[in-house]
């Protein structure tokens, strides 16, 4: 029975992932910039809050496996999207800006969310991870480290998706206003260092110019490469944050280190490009499957309990990413010019 629950669960999750990928290819989804990741979690929540409870005992093992090992495998294979050569294409400015934005955004989110909004710490850490690095993928990568429940992960993902989507329409609108202060190359770094998702970054750059698009995407991928050291730091932070008398060891996110190892390996172009393309496709399917599993185990009632505070936090952090990010990028450009 346990094996049947495992295999049936994996089949169910894989089916939802397949449907999500098909929907993401429709004209409506592409125009609305709805990625397969977002569609998968929505489909998962739809079934998770309707028929899942009735069949939970028959598929639970496989669904939980998709949320754990499958997710971590997806993060590792994500490294095949990156190479160290990407860093040299945008220069020190992008690396410096990415580092400053990551650190400042994470600290600001934690300070406001925990100190002033009195929010759940796990939810704040997840939201801060998504806003600081790469949106939903970073939230999912931080979930095993924080050991957060599914509904907290879903709330954090919802926050980064809402404001990241808003960026697609907002950034191109004020580009003419800041074009007198920044070159297209500098604006690309600004977009890559302040917008949540890779897909959103590409959508913004594509609506402005090829120079902005290319620079923004590479800057964003450098930010993604900071995920592994970030997760190590987060694990250390959670250990220091443990209550007095509580014994807690540092949880080393080995999958994050493997992610960096894969990215380094990919930099040497040792594998045929056709094989790398297949691995990237497999990685996408694994991550979409993990999102579907996450949606299946997310209950609307738990999300409602989170209230409006996550949206308030997301709004404040989003203001920092736009205004503070602009100032950081402008000052970095002056410093390195």
Tab-separated table of C-alpha atoms in Angstrom:
chain	number	residue	atom	x	y	z
A	1	UNK	CA	0.000	0.000	0.000
A	2	UNK	CA	2.875	2.338	0.846
A	3	UNK	CA	4.515	1.682	-2.529
A	4	UNK	CA	1.229	2.269	-4.314
A	5	UNK	CA	0.815	5.576	-2.465
A	6	UNK	CA	4.336	6.532	-3.566
A	7	UNK	CA	3.923	5.696	-7.243
A	8	UNK	CA	0.350	6.960	-7.550
A	9	UNK	CA	1.408	10.220	-5.908
A	10	UNK	CA	4.284	10.703	-8.333
A	11	UNK	CA	1.998	9.942	-11.280
A	12	UNK	CA	-0.557	12.468	-10.026
A	13	UNK	CA	2.074	15.177	-9.549
A	14	UNK	CA	3.661	14.450	-12.938
A	15	UNK	CA	0.257	14.669	-14.620
A	16	UNK	CA	-0.427	18.083	-13.068
A	17	UNK	CA	3.055	19.243	-14.103
A	18	UNK	CA	2.432	18.101	-17.681
A	19	UNK	CA	-0.908	19.944	-17.814
A	20	UNK	CA	0.716	23.075	-16.353
A	21	UNK	CA	3.426	23.043	-19.013
A	22	UNK	CA	0.843	22.664	-21.768
A	23	UNK	CA	-1.222	25.568	-20.432
A	24	UNK	CA	1.913	27.731	-20.146
A	25	UNK	CA	2.394	27.395	-23.918
A	26	UNK	CA	-1.022	28.885	-24.735
A	27	UNK	CA	-1.172	32.450	-26.101
A	28	UNK	CA	-3.095	33.655	-23.052
A	29	UNK	CA	-0.506	32.319	-20.578
A	30	UNK	CA	2.391	33.730	-22.580
A	31	UNK	CA	0.786	37.159	-22.918
A	32	UNK	CA	0.030	37.171	-19.186
A	33	UNK	CA	3.588	35.901	-18.458
A	34	UNK	CA	2.222	32.958	-16.447
A	35	UNK	CA	5.012	30.433	-16.111
A	36	UNK	CA	4.446	26.704	-15.716
A	37	UNK	CA	5.629	27.036	-12.100
A	38	UNK	CA	2.812	29.405	-11.206
A	39	UNK	CA	0.200	27.448	-13.160
A	40	UNK	CA	1.294	24.237	-11.432
A	41	UNK	CA	0.816	25.603	-7.940
A	42	UNK	CA	-2.588	27.016	-8.919
A	43	UNK	CA	-3.670	23.661	-10.331
A	44	UNK	CA	-2.330	21.927	-7.248
A	45	UNK	CA	-4.267	24.247	-4.951
A	46	UNK	CA	-7.409	23.750	-7.020
A	47	UNK	CA	-7.285	19.976	-6.593
A	48	UNK	CA	-5.760	20.163	-3.127
A	49	UNK	CA	-8.754	22.065	-1.813
A	50	UNK	CA	-11.362	19.948	-3.587
A	51	UNK	CA	-10.674	16.241	-4.175
A	52	UNK	CA	-7.232	15.728	-2.614
A	53	UNK	CA	-8.505	14.910	0.876
A	54	UNK	CA	-10.597	12.068	-0.514
A	55	UNK	CA	-7.569	10.387	-2.108
A	56	UNK	CA	-4.803	11.649	0.185
A	57	UNK	CA	-4.021	8.233	1.704
A	58	UNK	CA	-3.537	6.801	-1.803
A	59	UNK	CA	-1.061	9.404	-3.096
A	60	UNK	CA	0.442	11.134	-0.026
A	61	UNK	CA	3.837	9.376	-0.105
A	62	UNK	CA	4.539	10.389	-3.690
A	63	UNK	CA	3.360	13.966	-3.149
A	64	UNK	CA	5.643	14.390	-0.137
A	65	UNK	CA	8.541	12.908	-2.129
A	66	UNK	CA	7.924	15.495	-4.873
A	67	UNK	CA	8.062	18.288	-2.278
A	68	UNK	CA	11.373	16.981	-0.926
A	69	UNK	CA	13.932	15.036	-3.004
A	70	UNK	CA	12.359	16.024	-6.345
A	71	UNK	CA	12.537	19.703	-5.401
A	72	UNK	CA	16.162	19.444	-4.288
A	73	UNK	CA	17.090	17.603	-7.476
A	74	UNK	CA	15.465	20.420	-9.463
A	75	UNK	CA	17.536	23.031	-7.635
A	76	UNK	CA	20.739	21.069	-8.352
A	77	UNK	CA	19.976	20.722	-12.070
A	78	UNK	CA	19.178	24.450	-12.190
A	79	UNK	CA	22.944	24.901	-12.312
A	80	UNK	CA	22.939	23.789	-15.956
A	81	UNK	CA	21.331	27.131	-16.811
A	82	UNK	CA	24.423	28.995	-15.590
A	83	UNK	CA	28.101	29.354	-16.404
A	84	UNK	CA	30.874	31.307	-14.743
A	85	UNK	CA	31.493	32.970	-18.098
A	86	UNK	CA	28.179	34.785	-17.675
A	87	UNK	CA	29.714	36.847	-14.895
A	88	UNK	CA	32.431	38.322	-17.087
A	89	UNK	CA	29.836	39.528	-19.602
A	90	UNK	CA	28.371	42.135	-17.237
A	91	UNK	CA	31.379	43.041	-15.097
A	92	UNK	CA	32.041	43.931	-11.483
A	93	UNK	CA	29.165	46.418	-11.387
A	94	UNK	CA	26.566	43.658	-11.643
A	95	UNK	CA	28.259	41.481	-9.017
A	96	UNK	CA	28.571	44.366	-6.561
A	97	UNK	CA	25.005	45.518	-7.129
A	98	UNK	CA	23.578	41.998	-6.829
A	99	UNK	CA	25.388	41.460	-3.549
A	100	UNK	CA	24.260	44.779	-2.080
A	101	UNK	CA	20.649	44.279	-3.171
A	102	UNK	CA	20.505	40.701	-1.891
A	103	UNK	CA	21.878	41.544	1.536
A	104	UNK	CA	19.951	44.790	2.027
A	105	UNK	CA	16.647	43.336	0.808
A	106	UNK	CA	16.897	40.270	3.025
A	107	UNK	CA	17.829	42.255	6.132
A	108	UNK	CA	15.151	44.886	5.506
A	109	UNK	CA	12.455	42.255	4.969
A	110	UNK	CA	13.396	40.425	8.163
A	111	UNK	CA	13.612	43.653	10.173
A	112	UNK	CA	10.222	44.973	9.056
A	113	UNK	CA	8.423	41.619	9.067
A	114	UNK	CA	9.653	40.368	12.441
A	115	UNK	CA	10.266	43.587	14.380
A	116	UNK	CA	7.314	45.745	13.287
A	117	UNK	CA	4.704	43.499	11.683
A	118	UNK	CA	5.262	40.704	14.232
A	119	UNK	CA	4.915	38.067	11.530
A	120	UNK	CA	5.792	34.386	11.720
A	121	UNK	CA	9.567	34.101	11.331
A	122	UNK	CA	9.485	31.209	8.884
A	123	UNK	CA	7.111	33.115	6.616
A	124	UNK	CA	9.312	36.217	6.800
A	125	UNK	CA	12.470	34.245	5.952
A	126	UNK	CA	10.737	32.632	2.969
A	127	UNK	CA	9.422	35.964	1.697
A	128	UNK	CA	12.816	37.588	2.193
A	129	UNK	CA	14.457	34.756	0.247
A	130	UNK	CA	12.092	35.162	-2.693
A	131	UNK	CA	12.426	38.940	-2.823
A	132	UNK	CA	16.209	38.857	-2.415
A	133	UNK	CA	17.189	36.266	-5.002
A	134	UNK	CA	14.928	34.615	-7.548
A	135	UNK	CA	11.288	34.595	-6.547
A	136	UNK	CA	9.419	31.294	-6.286
A	137	UNK	CA	12.525	29.164	-6.931
A	138	UNK	CA	14.340	30.777	-3.978
A	139	UNK	CA	11.288	30.331	-1.737
A	140	UNK	CA	11.195	26.634	-2.620
A	141	UNK	CA	14.946	26.287	-2.076
A	142	UNK	CA	14.690	27.947	1.348
A	143	UNK	CA	11.723	25.797	2.421
A	144	UNK	CA	13.795	22.716	3.395
A	145	UNK	CA	16.199	24.915	5.358
A	146	UNK	CA	13.456	26.721	7.297
A	147	UNK	CA	11.340	23.529	7.576
A	148	UNK	CA	8.262	25.660	6.898
A	149	UNK	CA	4.784	24.256	6.355
A	150	UNK	CA	3.232	24.212	2.878
A	151	UNK	CA	0.822	27.090	3.453
A	152	UNK	CA	3.660	29.396	4.527
A	153	UNK	CA	5.595	28.526	1.383
A	154	UNK	CA	2.503	29.226	-0.727
A	155	UNK	CA	1.912	32.609	0.910
A	156	UNK	CA	5.525	33.648	0.298
A	157	UNK	CA	5.294	32.533	-3.330
A	158	UNK	CA	2.049	34.456	-3.771
A	159	UNK	CA	3.709	37.649	-2.506
A	160	UNK	CA	6.687	37.449	-4.869
A	161	UNK	CA	4.464	36.507	-7.815
A	162	UNK	CA	2.076	39.435	-7.275
A	163	UNK	CA	4.759	42.100	-7.079
A	164	UNK	CA	7.025	40.476	-9.648
A	165	UNK	CA	4.181	40.469	-12.146
A	166	UNK	CA	3.517	44.133	-11.414
A	167	UNK	CA	7.136	44.854	-12.334
A	168	UNK	CA	6.564	43.592	-15.878
A	169	UNK	CA	4.275	46.546	-16.545
A	170	UNK	CA	5.850	49.147	-14.263
A	171	UNK	CA	9.553	49.069	-15.183
A	172	UNK	CA	9.095	49.749	-18.916
A	173	UNK	CA	6.841	52.711	-18.035
A	174	UNK	CA	9.449	54.593	-16.019
A	175	UNK	CA	12.420	53.606	-18.177
A	176	UNK	CA	12.114	56.862	-20.207
A	177	UNK	CA	12.276	58.826	-16.943
A	178	UNK	CA	15.557	57.277	-15.806
A	179	UNK	CA	17.201	56.871	-19.222
A	180	UNK	CA	18.862	60.260	-18.722
A	181	UNK	CA	20.564	58.900	-15.581
A	182	UNK	CA	21.394	55.395	-16.789
A	183	UNK	CA	22.661	53.748	-19.931
A	184	UNK	CA	20.697	50.738	-21.254
A	185	UNK	CA	23.447	48.538	-19.804
A	186	UNK	CA	23.045	50.099	-16.334
A	187	UNK	CA	19.257	49.864	-16.497
A	188	UNK	CA	19.602	46.174	-17.368
A	189	UNK	CA	21.675	45.659	-14.224
A	190	UNK	CA	19.009	47.551	-12.272
A	191	UNK	CA	16.270	45.251	-13.597
A	192	UNK	CA	18.284	42.078	-12.995
A	193	UNK	CA	19.180	43.063	-9.434
A	194	UNK	CA	15.706	44.163	-8.299
A	195	UNK	CA	13.044	42.054	-10.073
A	196	UNK	CA	12.020	38.709	-8.560
A	197	UNK	CA	11.738	36.073	-11.327
A	198	UNK	CA	14.020	35.295	-14.277
A	199	UNK	CA	11.024	35.170	-16.631
A	200	UNK	CA	9.850	38.560	-15.395
A	201	UNK	CA	13.311	40.023	-15.941
A	202	UNK	CA	13.359	38.761	-19.512
A	203	UNK	CA	9.853	40.087	-20.151
A	204	UNK	CA	10.836	43.568	-18.944
A	205	UNK	CA	14.043	43.679	-20.959
A	206	UNK	CA	12.293	42.378	-24.054
A	207	UNK	CA	9.839	45.257	-23.851
A	208	UNK	CA	12.656	47.826	-23.817
A	209	UNK	CA	15.691	46.765	-25.886
A	210	UNK	CA	17.981	43.776	-26.593
A	211	UNK	CA	20.808	45.407	-24.608
A	212	UNK	CA	18.608	45.805	-21.541
A	213	UNK	CA	17.249	42.263	-21.955
A	214	UNK	CA	20.643	40.559	-22.253
A	215	UNK	CA	22.258	42.512	-19.414
A	216	UNK	CA	19.230	42.054	-17.150
A	217	UNK	CA	19.082	38.287	-17.632
A	218	UNK	CA	22.817	37.767	-17.042
A	219	UNK	CA	22.697	39.998	-13.946
A	220	UNK	CA	19.752	37.985	-12.712
A	221	UNK	CA	21.565	34.694	-13.249
A	222	UNK	CA	24.507	35.980	-11.217
A	223	UNK	CA	22.022	36.730	-8.470
A	224	UNK	CA	20.723	33.171	-8.774
A	225	UNK	CA	24.269	31.844	-8.308
A	226	UNK	CA	24.316	33.546	-4.918
A	227	UNK	CA	21.578	31.143	-3.790
A	228	UNK	CA	23.971	28.519	-2.394
A	229	UNK	CA	26.013	30.797	-0.070
A	230	UNK	CA	22.756	32.500	0.884
A	231	UNK	CA	21.210	29.195	2.013
A	232	UNK	CA	24.309	28.407	4.059
A	233	UNK	CA	24.005	31.812	5.720
A	234	UNK	CA	20.294	31.274	6.332
A	235	UNK	CA	20.987	27.921	7.970
A	236	UNK	CA	23.526	29.594	10.251
A	237	UNK	CA	21.046	32.385	11.045
A	238	UNK	CA	18.341	29.910	11.996
A	239	UNK	CA	20.803	28.155	14.293
A	240	UNK	CA	21.698	31.429	16.027
A	241	UNK	CA	18.009	32.319	16.181
A	242	UNK	CA	17.096	29.146	18.066
A	243	UNK	CA	15.569	29.726	21.477
A	244	UNK	CA	17.732	29.512	24.572
A	245	UNK	CA	18.219	25.939	25.665
A	246	UNK	CA	17.112	24.527	22.322
A	247	UNK	CA	19.648	22.255	20.671
A	248	UNK	CA	19.831	22.900	16.969
A	249	UNK	CA	22.619	21.998	14.583
A	250	UNK	CA	23.453	23.878	11.418
A	251	UNK	CA	21.547	22.324	8.541
A	252	UNK	CA	23.906	22.266	5.593
A	253	UNK	CA	21.849	22.493	2.381
A	254	UNK	CA	23.994	20.074	0.380
A	255	UNK	CA	21.735	20.456	-2.633
A	256	UNK	CA	22.756	24.134	-2.776
A	257	UNK	CA	26.429	23.190	-2.874
A	258	UNK	CA	25.720	20.665	-5.614
A	259	UNK	CA	23.916	23.461	-7.466
A	260	UNK	CA	27.137	25.506	-7.487
A	261	UNK	CA	29.179	22.438	-8.460
A	262	UNK	CA	26.900	21.815	-11.450
A	263	UNK	CA	27.161	25.468	-12.528
A	264	UNK	CA	30.972	25.290	-12.359
A	265	UNK	CA	30.983	22.002	-14.277
A	266	UNK	CA	28.683	23.505	-16.891
A	267	UNK	CA	31.144	26.362	-17.379
A	268	UNK	CA	33.662	24.039	-19.035
A	269	UNK	CA	31.212	22.940	-21.773
A	270	UNK	CA	32.137	19.283	-21.321
A	271	UNK	CA	28.672	18.022	-22.245
A	272	UNK	CA	27.033	18.319	-25.677
A	273	UNK	CA	24.613	21.231	-25.879
A	274	UNK	CA	21.812	18.860	-26.854
A	275	UNK	CA	22.305	16.945	-23.596
A	276	UNK	CA	22.445	20.155	-21.554
A	277	UNK	CA	19.194	21.259	-23.180
A	278	UNK	CA	17.585	17.952	-22.178
A	279	UNK	CA	18.826	18.360	-18.592
A	280	UNK	CA	17.391	21.876	-18.442
A	281	UNK	CA	14.083	20.511	-19.719
A	282	UNK	CA	14.155	17.773	-17.072
A	283	UNK	CA	14.955	20.375	-14.441
A	284	UNK	CA	11.959	22.471	-15.477
A	285	UNK	CA	9.679	19.446	-15.204
A	286	UNK	CA	11.035	18.553	-11.744
A	287	UNK	CA	10.509	22.083	-10.439
A	288	UNK	CA	7.013	22.276	-11.929
A	289	UNK	CA	6.198	18.909	-10.330
A	290	UNK	CA	7.422	20.174	-6.946
A	291	UNK	CA	5.193	23.235	-7.294
A	292	UNK	CA	2.200	21.014	-8.099
A	293	UNK	CA	2.900	18.935	-4.989
A	294	UNK	CA	3.192	22.099	-2.936
A	295	UNK	CA	-0.186	23.271	-4.215
A	296	UNK	CA	-1.810	19.931	-3.397
A	297	UNK	CA	-0.790	20.238	0.252
A	298	UNK	CA	-1.737	23.903	0.596
A	299	UNK	CA	-5.088	24.634	2.182
A	300	UNK	CA	-6.931	27.909	1.644
A	301	UNK	CA	-7.899	28.131	5.310
A	302	UNK	CA	-4.251	28.225	6.363
A	303	UNK	CA	-3.515	30.976	3.840
A	304	UNK	CA	-6.425	33.068	5.129
A	305	UNK	CA	-4.959	32.893	8.617
A	306	UNK	CA	-1.872	34.727	7.344
A	307	UNK	CA	-4.025	37.850	6.858
A	308	UNK	CA	-2.920	41.056	5.147
A	309	UNK	CA	0.480	41.347	6.803
A	310	UNK	CA	2.338	39.435	4.045
A	311	UNK	CA	0.911	41.852	1.459
A	312	UNK	CA	1.911	44.837	3.591
A	313	UNK	CA	5.416	43.432	3.902
A	314	UNK	CA	5.557	42.716	0.171
A	315	UNK	CA	4.482	46.287	-0.618
A	316	UNK	CA	7.155	47.837	1.603
A	317	UNK	CA	9.893	45.581	0.228
A	318	UNK	CA	8.733	46.245	-3.326
A	319	UNK	CA	9.072	49.995	-2.724
A	320	UNK	CA	12.642	49.382	-1.547
A	321	UNK	CA	13.458	47.256	-4.602
A	322	UNK	CA	12.279	50.011	-6.950
A	323	UNK	CA	13.546	53.147	-5.205
A	324	UNK	CA	16.412	51.714	-3.164
A	325	UNK	CA	17.489	49.543	-6.077
A	326	UNK	CA	17.618	52.574	-8.336
A	327	UNK	CA	19.804	54.467	-5.861
A	328	UNK	CA	22.127	51.493	-5.293
A	329	UNK	CA	22.577	50.963	-9.032
A	330	UNK	CA	23.145	54.667	-9.695
A	331	UNK	CA	25.735	54.997	-6.913
A	332	UNK	CA	27.460	51.763	-7.967
A	333	UNK	CA	27.710	53.112	-11.499
A	334	UNK	CA	29.293	56.338	-10.257
A	335	UNK	CA	31.687	54.452	-7.965
A	336	UNK	CA	32.968	52.152	-10.712
A	337	UNK	CA	32.985	54.700	-13.542
